XYZ file of C-alpha atoms in Angstrom:
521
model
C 136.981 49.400 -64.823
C 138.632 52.162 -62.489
C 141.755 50.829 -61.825
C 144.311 51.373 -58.045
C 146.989 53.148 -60.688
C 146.798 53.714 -64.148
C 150.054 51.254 -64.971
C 147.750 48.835 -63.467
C 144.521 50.465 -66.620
C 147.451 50.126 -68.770
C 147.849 46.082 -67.880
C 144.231 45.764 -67.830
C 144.002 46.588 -71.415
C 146.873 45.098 -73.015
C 145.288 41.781 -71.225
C 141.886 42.520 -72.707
C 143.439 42.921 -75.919
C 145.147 39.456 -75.804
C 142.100 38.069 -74.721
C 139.729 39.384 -76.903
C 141.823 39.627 -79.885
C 140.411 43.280 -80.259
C 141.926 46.263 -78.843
C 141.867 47.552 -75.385
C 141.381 51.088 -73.911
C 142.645 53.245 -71.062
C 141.536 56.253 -70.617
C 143.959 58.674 -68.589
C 144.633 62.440 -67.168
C 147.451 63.878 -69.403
C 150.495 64.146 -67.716
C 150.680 62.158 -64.327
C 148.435 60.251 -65.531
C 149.513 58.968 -68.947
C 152.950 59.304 -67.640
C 151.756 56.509 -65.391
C 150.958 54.116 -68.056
C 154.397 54.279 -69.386
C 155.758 50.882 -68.128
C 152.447 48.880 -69.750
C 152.772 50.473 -73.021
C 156.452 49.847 -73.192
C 155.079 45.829 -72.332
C 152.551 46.059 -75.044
C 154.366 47.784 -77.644
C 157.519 44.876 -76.623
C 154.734 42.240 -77.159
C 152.377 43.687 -79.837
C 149.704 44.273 -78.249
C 147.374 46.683 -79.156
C 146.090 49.042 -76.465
C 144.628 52.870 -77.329
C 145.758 55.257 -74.693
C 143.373 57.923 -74.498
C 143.343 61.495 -72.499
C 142.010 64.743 -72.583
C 144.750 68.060 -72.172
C 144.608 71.545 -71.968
C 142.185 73.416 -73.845
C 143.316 75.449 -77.384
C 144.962 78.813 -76.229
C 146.460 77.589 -72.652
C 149.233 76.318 -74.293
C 152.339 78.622 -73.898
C 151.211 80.429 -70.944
C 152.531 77.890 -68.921
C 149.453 75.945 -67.786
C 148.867 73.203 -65.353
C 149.799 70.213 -66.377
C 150.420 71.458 -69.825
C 151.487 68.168 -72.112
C 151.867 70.136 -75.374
C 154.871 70.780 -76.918
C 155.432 74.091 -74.804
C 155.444 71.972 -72.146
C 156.747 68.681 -71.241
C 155.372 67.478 -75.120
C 153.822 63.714 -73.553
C 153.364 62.976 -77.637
C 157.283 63.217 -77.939
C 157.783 61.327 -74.925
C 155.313 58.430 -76.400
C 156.798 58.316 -79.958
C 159.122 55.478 -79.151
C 156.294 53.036 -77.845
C 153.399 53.731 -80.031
C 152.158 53.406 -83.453
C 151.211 56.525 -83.072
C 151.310 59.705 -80.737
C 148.605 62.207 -81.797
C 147.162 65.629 -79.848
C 144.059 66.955 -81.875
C 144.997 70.990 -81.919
C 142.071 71.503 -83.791
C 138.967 71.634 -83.176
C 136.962 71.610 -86.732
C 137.934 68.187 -87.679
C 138.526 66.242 -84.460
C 137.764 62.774 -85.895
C 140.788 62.614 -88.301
C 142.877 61.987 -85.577
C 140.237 58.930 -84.314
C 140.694 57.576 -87.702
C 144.667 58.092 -88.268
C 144.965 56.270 -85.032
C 142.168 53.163 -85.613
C 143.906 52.294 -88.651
C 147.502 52.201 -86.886
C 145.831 49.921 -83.880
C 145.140 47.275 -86.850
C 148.328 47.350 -88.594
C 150.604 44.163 -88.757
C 151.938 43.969 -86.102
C 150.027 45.794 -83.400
C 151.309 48.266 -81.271
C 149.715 51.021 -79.206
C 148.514 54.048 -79.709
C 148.154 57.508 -78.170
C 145.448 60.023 -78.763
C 144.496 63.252 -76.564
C 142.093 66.057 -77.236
C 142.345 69.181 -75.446
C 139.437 69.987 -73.118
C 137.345 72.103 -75.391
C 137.968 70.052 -78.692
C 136.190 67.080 -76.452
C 132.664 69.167 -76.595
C 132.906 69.911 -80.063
C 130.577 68.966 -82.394
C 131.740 67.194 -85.347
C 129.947 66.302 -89.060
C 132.958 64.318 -89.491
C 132.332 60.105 -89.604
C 134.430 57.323 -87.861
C 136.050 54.399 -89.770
C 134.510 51.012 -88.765
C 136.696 48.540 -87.186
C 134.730 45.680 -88.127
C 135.876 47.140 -92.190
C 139.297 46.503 -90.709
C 139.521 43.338 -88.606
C 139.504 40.672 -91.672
C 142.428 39.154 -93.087
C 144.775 42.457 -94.701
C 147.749 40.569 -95.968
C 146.879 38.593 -99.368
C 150.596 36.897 -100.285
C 151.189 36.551 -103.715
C 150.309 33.596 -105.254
C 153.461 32.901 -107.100
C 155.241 32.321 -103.681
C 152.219 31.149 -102.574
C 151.843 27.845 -104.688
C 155.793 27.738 -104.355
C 155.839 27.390 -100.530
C 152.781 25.086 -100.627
C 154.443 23.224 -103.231
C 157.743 22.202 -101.130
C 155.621 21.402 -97.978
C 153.141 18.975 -99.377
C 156.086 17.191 -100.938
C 157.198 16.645 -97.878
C 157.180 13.616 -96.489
C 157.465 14.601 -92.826
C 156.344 18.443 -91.632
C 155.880 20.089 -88.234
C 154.883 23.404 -87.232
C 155.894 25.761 -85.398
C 153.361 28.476 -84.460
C 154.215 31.686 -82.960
C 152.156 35.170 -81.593
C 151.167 36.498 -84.723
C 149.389 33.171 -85.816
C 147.723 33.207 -81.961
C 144.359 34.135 -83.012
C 141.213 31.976 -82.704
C 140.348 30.752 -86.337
C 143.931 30.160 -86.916
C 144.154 27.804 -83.666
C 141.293 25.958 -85.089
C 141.866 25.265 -88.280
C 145.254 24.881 -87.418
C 144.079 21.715 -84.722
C 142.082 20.336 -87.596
C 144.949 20.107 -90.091
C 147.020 18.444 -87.307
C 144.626 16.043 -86.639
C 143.417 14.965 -90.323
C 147.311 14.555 -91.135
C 149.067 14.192 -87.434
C 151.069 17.364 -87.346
C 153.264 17.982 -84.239
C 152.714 21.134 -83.227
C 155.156 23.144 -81.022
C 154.487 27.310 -80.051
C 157.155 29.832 -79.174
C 157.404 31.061 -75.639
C 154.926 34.271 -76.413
C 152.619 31.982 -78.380
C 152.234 29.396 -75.799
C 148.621 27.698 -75.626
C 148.389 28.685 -78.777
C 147.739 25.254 -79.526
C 146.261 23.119 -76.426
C 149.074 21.266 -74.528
C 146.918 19.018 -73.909
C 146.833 17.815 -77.272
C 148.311 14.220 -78.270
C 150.407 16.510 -81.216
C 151.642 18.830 -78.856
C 155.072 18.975 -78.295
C 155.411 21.633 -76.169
C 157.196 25.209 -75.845
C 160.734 26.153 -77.953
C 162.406 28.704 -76.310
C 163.179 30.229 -72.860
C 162.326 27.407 -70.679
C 161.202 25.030 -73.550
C 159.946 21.464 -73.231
C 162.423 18.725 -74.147
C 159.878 17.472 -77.047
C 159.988 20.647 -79.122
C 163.884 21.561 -78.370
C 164.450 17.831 -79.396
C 162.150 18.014 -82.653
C 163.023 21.508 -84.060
C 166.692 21.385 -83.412
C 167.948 17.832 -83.112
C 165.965 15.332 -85.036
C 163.961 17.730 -87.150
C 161.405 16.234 -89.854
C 162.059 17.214 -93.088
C 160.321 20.402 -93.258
C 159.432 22.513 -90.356
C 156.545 25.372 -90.820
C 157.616 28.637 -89.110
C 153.805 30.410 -88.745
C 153.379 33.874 -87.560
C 156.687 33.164 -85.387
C 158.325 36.922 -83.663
C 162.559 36.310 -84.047
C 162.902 37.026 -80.230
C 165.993 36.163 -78.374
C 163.795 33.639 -76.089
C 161.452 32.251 -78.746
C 164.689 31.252 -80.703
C 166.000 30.005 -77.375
C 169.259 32.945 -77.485
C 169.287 32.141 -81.671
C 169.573 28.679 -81.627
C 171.828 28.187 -85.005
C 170.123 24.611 -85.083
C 166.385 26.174 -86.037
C 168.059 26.202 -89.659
C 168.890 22.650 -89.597
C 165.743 21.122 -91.155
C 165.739 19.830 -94.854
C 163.258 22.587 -95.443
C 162.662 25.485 -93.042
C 159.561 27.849 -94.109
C 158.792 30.948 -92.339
C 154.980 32.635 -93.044
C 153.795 35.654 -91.267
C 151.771 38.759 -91.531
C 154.505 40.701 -90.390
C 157.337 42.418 -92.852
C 159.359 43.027 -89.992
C 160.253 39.148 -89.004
C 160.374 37.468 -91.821
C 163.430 35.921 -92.685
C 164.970 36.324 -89.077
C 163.891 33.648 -87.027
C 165.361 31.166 -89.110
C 168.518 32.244 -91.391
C 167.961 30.772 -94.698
C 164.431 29.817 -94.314
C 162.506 30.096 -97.370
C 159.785 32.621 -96.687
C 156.299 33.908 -97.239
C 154.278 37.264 -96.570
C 151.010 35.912 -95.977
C 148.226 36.669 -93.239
C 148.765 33.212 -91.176
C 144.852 32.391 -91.732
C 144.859 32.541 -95.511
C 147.769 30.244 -95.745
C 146.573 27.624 -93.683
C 142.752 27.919 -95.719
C 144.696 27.682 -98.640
C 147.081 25.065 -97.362
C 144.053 23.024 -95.992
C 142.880 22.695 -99.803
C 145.803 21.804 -101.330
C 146.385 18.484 -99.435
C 146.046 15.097 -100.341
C 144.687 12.566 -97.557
C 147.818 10.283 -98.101
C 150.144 13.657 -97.333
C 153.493 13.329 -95.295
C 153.676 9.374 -94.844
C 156.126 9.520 -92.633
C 154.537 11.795 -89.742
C 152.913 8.782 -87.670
C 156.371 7.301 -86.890
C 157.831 11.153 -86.366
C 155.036 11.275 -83.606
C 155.756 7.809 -82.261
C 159.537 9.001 -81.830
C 158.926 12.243 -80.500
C 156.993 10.750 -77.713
C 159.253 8.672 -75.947
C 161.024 12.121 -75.159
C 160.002 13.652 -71.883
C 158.550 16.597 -72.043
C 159.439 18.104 -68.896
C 163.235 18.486 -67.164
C 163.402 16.332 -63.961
C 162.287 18.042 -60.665
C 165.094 17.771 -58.535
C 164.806 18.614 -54.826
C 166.697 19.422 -52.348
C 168.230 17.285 -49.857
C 166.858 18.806 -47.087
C 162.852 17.634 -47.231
C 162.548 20.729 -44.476
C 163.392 22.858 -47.215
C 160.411 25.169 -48.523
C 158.525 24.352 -51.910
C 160.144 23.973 -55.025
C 158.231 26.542 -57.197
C 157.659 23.200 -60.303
C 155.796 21.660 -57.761
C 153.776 24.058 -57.051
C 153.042 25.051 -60.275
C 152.275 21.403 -61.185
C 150.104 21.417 -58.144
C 147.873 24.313 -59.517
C 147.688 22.380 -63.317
C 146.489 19.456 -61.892
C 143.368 21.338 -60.131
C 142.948 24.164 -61.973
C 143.954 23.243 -66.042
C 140.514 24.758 -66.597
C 141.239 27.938 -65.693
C 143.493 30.850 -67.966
C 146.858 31.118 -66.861
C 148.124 34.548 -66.598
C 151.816 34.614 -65.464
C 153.835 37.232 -64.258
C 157.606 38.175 -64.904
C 160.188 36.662 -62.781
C 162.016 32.962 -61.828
C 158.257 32.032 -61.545
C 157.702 32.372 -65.025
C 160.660 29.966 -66.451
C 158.924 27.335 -64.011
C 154.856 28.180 -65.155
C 156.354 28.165 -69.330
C 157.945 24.758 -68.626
C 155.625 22.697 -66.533
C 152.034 24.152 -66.973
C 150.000 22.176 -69.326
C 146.907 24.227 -71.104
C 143.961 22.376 -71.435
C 141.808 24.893 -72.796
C 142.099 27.074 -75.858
C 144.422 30.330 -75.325
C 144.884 29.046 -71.954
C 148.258 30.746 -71.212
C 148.893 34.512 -70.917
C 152.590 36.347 -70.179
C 154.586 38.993 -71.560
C 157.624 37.975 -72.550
C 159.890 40.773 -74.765
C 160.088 43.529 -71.874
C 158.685 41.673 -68.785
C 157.149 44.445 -66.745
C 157.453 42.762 -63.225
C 153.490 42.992 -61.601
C 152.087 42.946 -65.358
C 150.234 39.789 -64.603
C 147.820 41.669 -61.671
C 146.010 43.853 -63.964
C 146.784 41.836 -67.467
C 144.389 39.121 -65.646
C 141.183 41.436 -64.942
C 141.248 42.175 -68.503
C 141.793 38.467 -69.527
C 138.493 38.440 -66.645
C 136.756 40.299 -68.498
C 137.388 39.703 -72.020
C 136.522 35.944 -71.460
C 134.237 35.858 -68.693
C 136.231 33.270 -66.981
C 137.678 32.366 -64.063
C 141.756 33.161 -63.984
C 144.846 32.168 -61.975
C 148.060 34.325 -61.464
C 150.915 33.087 -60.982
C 152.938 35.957 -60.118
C 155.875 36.490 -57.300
C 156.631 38.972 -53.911
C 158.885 40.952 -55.654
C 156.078 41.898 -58.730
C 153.501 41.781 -55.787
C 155.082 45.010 -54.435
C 155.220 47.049 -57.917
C 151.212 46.328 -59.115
C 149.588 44.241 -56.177
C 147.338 46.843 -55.237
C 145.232 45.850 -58.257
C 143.857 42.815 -56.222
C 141.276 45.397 -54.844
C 139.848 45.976 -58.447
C 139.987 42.001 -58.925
C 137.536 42.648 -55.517
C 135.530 45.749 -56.070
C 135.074 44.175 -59.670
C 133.540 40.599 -58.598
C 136.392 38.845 -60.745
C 136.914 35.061 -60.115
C 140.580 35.383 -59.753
C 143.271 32.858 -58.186
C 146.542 34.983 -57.489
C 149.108 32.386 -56.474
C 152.129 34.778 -54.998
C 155.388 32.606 -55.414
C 157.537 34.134 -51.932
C 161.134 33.459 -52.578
C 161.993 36.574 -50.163
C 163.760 37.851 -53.400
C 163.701 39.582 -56.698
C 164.291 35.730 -58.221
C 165.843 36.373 -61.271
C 168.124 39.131 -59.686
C 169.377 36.795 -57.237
C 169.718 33.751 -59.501
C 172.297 36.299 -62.012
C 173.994 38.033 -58.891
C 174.334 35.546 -55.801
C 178.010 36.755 -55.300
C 176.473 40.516 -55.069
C 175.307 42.169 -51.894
C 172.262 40.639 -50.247
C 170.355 43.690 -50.283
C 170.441 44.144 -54.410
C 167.889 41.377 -54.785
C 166.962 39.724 -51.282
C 163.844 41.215 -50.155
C 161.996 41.021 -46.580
C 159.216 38.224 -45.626
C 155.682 39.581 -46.025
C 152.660 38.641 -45.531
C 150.782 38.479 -48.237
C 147.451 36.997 -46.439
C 146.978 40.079 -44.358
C 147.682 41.955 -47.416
C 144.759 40.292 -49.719
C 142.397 40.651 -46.453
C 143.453 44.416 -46.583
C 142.143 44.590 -50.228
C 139.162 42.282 -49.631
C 140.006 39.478 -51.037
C 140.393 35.585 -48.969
C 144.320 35.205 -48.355
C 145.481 31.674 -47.645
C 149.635 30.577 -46.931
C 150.879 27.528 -48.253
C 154.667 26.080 -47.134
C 154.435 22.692 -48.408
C 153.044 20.817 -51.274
C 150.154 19.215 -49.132
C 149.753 22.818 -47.627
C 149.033 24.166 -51.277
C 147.015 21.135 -52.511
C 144.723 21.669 -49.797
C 143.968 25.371 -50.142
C 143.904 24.696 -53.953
C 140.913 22.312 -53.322
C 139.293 24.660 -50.916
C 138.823 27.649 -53.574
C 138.836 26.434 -56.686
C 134.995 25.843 -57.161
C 134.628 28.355 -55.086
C 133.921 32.667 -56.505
C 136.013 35.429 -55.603
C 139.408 36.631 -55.707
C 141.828 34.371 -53.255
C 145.066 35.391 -52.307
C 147.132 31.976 -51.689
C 151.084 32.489 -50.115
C 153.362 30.652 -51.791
C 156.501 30.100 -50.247
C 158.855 28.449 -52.307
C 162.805 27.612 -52.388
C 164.536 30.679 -53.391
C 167.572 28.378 -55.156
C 165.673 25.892 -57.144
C 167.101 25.917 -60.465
C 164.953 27.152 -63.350
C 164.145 25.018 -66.243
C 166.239 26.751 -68.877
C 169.769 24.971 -69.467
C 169.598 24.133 -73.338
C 168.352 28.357 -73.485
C 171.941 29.248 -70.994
C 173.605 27.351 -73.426
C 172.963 28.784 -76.487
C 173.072 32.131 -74.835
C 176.802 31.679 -73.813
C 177.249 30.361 -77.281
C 176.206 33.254 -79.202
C 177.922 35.417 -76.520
C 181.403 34.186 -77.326
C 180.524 33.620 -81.150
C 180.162 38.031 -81.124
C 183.286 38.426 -79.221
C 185.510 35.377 -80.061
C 186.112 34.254 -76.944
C 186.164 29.943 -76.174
C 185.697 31.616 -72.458
């Protein structure tokens, strides 16, 4: 795909990479180019994702004479400037053995946990020819992280003497033969399942077990289950310690009988839980090995766990306004969309939007839900969603707002040129949301933005552009397109002061806030 900018490549391939569960590539011009991708590597290397950044620079011998463009370190050194958001940051210098470099750099795209990586040649190395052989990915793609089987039949040990267990799964345990057998475990012994805000879909909402998202904008099943009334052991799998998947370090996560954390990655374990008893273990091979320890009569007391976790709601109350003039409230409409389009992956974009679309959109399908979560690059979700396209040649909505619409919406006319079967839902609050939700006493003009219209701006790009100001408005459009191919462009405009879904996360937040500085403020 030849994307409007190459932040927008960069997006495109970090969304192919979630959706795949391989890696994705851009391929840039060193220097304005690559320097271009910057703000979707920072989102992938925030969320793990792994995306290969490749470019070709100046050829060997330019370098010091003060070349165009030069990226080397006699000049502005773009390997330097990548360090901090890659894996790795390589430029080949050398032309007789060019395919090191490829292999160094494969092998740090598969490490636990994922990141990106950066590799340029210089323009004459590119036309070499090499003897020199390529590692295979497929050699590197299985399972990697064996745990050790001490800890291993300890862990498994205290959970299937458990006599009530839930689970909660996170990013790293996101992967498609982990959601399945996963589903068939919690089926053949009814295990709730909850997923943290990055891992959400992760197991289908849908789901009688589901309980829902913990974290930023959780559901009031999972907040309930992991934190108040918590069985007596509670599975941490593949779970990221992230200030919104532990809702701002919700001190209650530890408050189970039992609290186990497994994942693949060295770097979280132990943290998202303090206390937790924990195992190194590629998610996959626990839950195989897991899945063949258990008896059929296993946790007796997980039917009635299920029976009382239902009779919680799962969603906050909508409440509206008092004037029914007033424009949408955003839930609404993102309820409206789930109830026509639950078939479709959900790619969501940073911004108020996104509290509403992790609290009140229900997946149906399997890794219906996409979003990046740890940095939130505002217009992510424009390009992320071409790769999801692509990578599972399906029809996608977006989600997205005006303020991310005027950082990345130009991408709409690759969705076009591209033939993608794309929904982009543009929730117009006339404001950078979150800005003016954390700074309503500040000047208008720091997060209140002007009224566009974003109709004549899909029409521009090629795409159909619809406006919706009311909920019958938007169920009527919704009807219109969704059976229907090509990319849609549907104006959203919704209340710019609905409150977002996210009190128990404010909470905790102020919580931990005065807990660092001693304050009862």
């Amino acid at each position: 795909m030849v994307a409007a900018v190459e932040g927008g490549a960069a997006m495109m391939a970090d969304g192919y990479a979630r959706a795949s569960e391989k890696f994705g590539a851009v391929i840039a011009l060193d220097g304005p180019g690559v320097a271009n991708t910057v703000g979707g590597l920072v989102n992938a290397h925030a969320d793990r994702s792994p995306v290969l950044l490749l470019s070709g620079h100046i050829p060997t011998g330019f370098d010091a004479h003060d070349a165009l463009q030069d990226v080397t370190p006699t000049g502005l050194d773009m390997a330097a400037m990548l360090s901090p958001v890659t894996s790795s940051a390589l430029q080949a210098r050398n032309a007789s053995h060019p395919i090191r470099y490829w292999n160094i750099t494969l092998k740090k795209l598969v490490e636990c946990p994922t990141r990106p990586a950066y590799l340029s040649y210089p323009a004459d190395v590119l036309f070499a020819e090499s003897a020199e052989s390529a590692v295979r990915t497929r050699k590197l793609s299985a399972p990697r992280l064996v745990c050790d089987q001490e800890d291993l039949d300890r862990t498994l040990a205290t959970l299937n003497a458990s006599a009530s267990v839930a689970v909660l799964v996170g990013s790293h345990a996101n992967k498609r033969d982990v959601r399945g057998l996963l589903t068939r475990l919690s089926e053949s012994h009814d295990l709730l399942v909850g997923s943290t805000v990055d891992a959400k879909g992760a197991f289908t909402e849908s789901h009688p077990n589901n309980v829902g998202v913990f974290g930023y904008s959780g559901n009031l099943r999972a907040i309930d289950l992991f934190t108040r009334q918590p069985p007596e052991t509670v599975l941490l799998l593949g779970c990221r310690p992230s200030q919104w998947n532990t809702n701002a370090w919700d001190a209650r996560l530890s408050g189970a009988r039992n609290v186990i954390e497994v994942t693949s990655s060295i770097e979280d374990i132990g943290n998202f839980a303090p206390g937790s008893q924990t195992l190194l273990c590629d998610e996959l091979t626990f839950l195989r090995n897991w899945e063949s320890s258990l008896t059929e009569d296993a946790f007796a007391e997980n039917t009635a766990l299920r029976e009382r976790v239902r009779s919680i709601p799962l969603h906050e109350a909508v409440t509206e306004g008092p004037d029914e003039t007033a424009l949408l409230h955003p839930a609404r409409a993102v309820q409206c969309l789930n109830s026509w389009l639950k078939d479709r992956v959900c790619v969501v974009d940073s911004g108020n939007h996104r509290s509403f679309a992790t609290h009140y959109w229900t997946t149906h399908i399997d890794a219906g839900f996409h979003s990046s979560t740890s940095m939130g690059v505002m217009g992510w979700a424009f390009g992320a969603a071409i790769g999801v396209s692509f990578a599972r040649d399906e029809p996608c909505l977006v989600i997205t707002g005006d303020g991310c619409a005027l950082m990345h919406g130009m991408e709409i006319q690759t969705a076009v040129r591209y033939r993608r079967n794309i929904i982009f839902a543009i929730f117009d609050n006339s404001a950078y949301g979150a800005t003016y939700m954390n700074n309503k006493k500040n000047l208008p003009e720091l997060s209140v933005l002007p009224v566009h219209d974003w109709v004549k701006f899909a029409e521009s790009m090629g795409a159909n552009g619809f406006r919706a100001t009311s909920l019958e408005e938007l169920d009527t459009v919704v009807q219109k397109v969704k059976d229907t191919d090509g990319v849609h462009v549907i104006h959203v405009m919704v209340d710019r002061d609905a409150s977002t879904p996210a009190q128990s996360y404010r909470e905790n937040l102020k919580s931990f806030e005065q807990s660092r500085s001693g304050s009862n403020a």
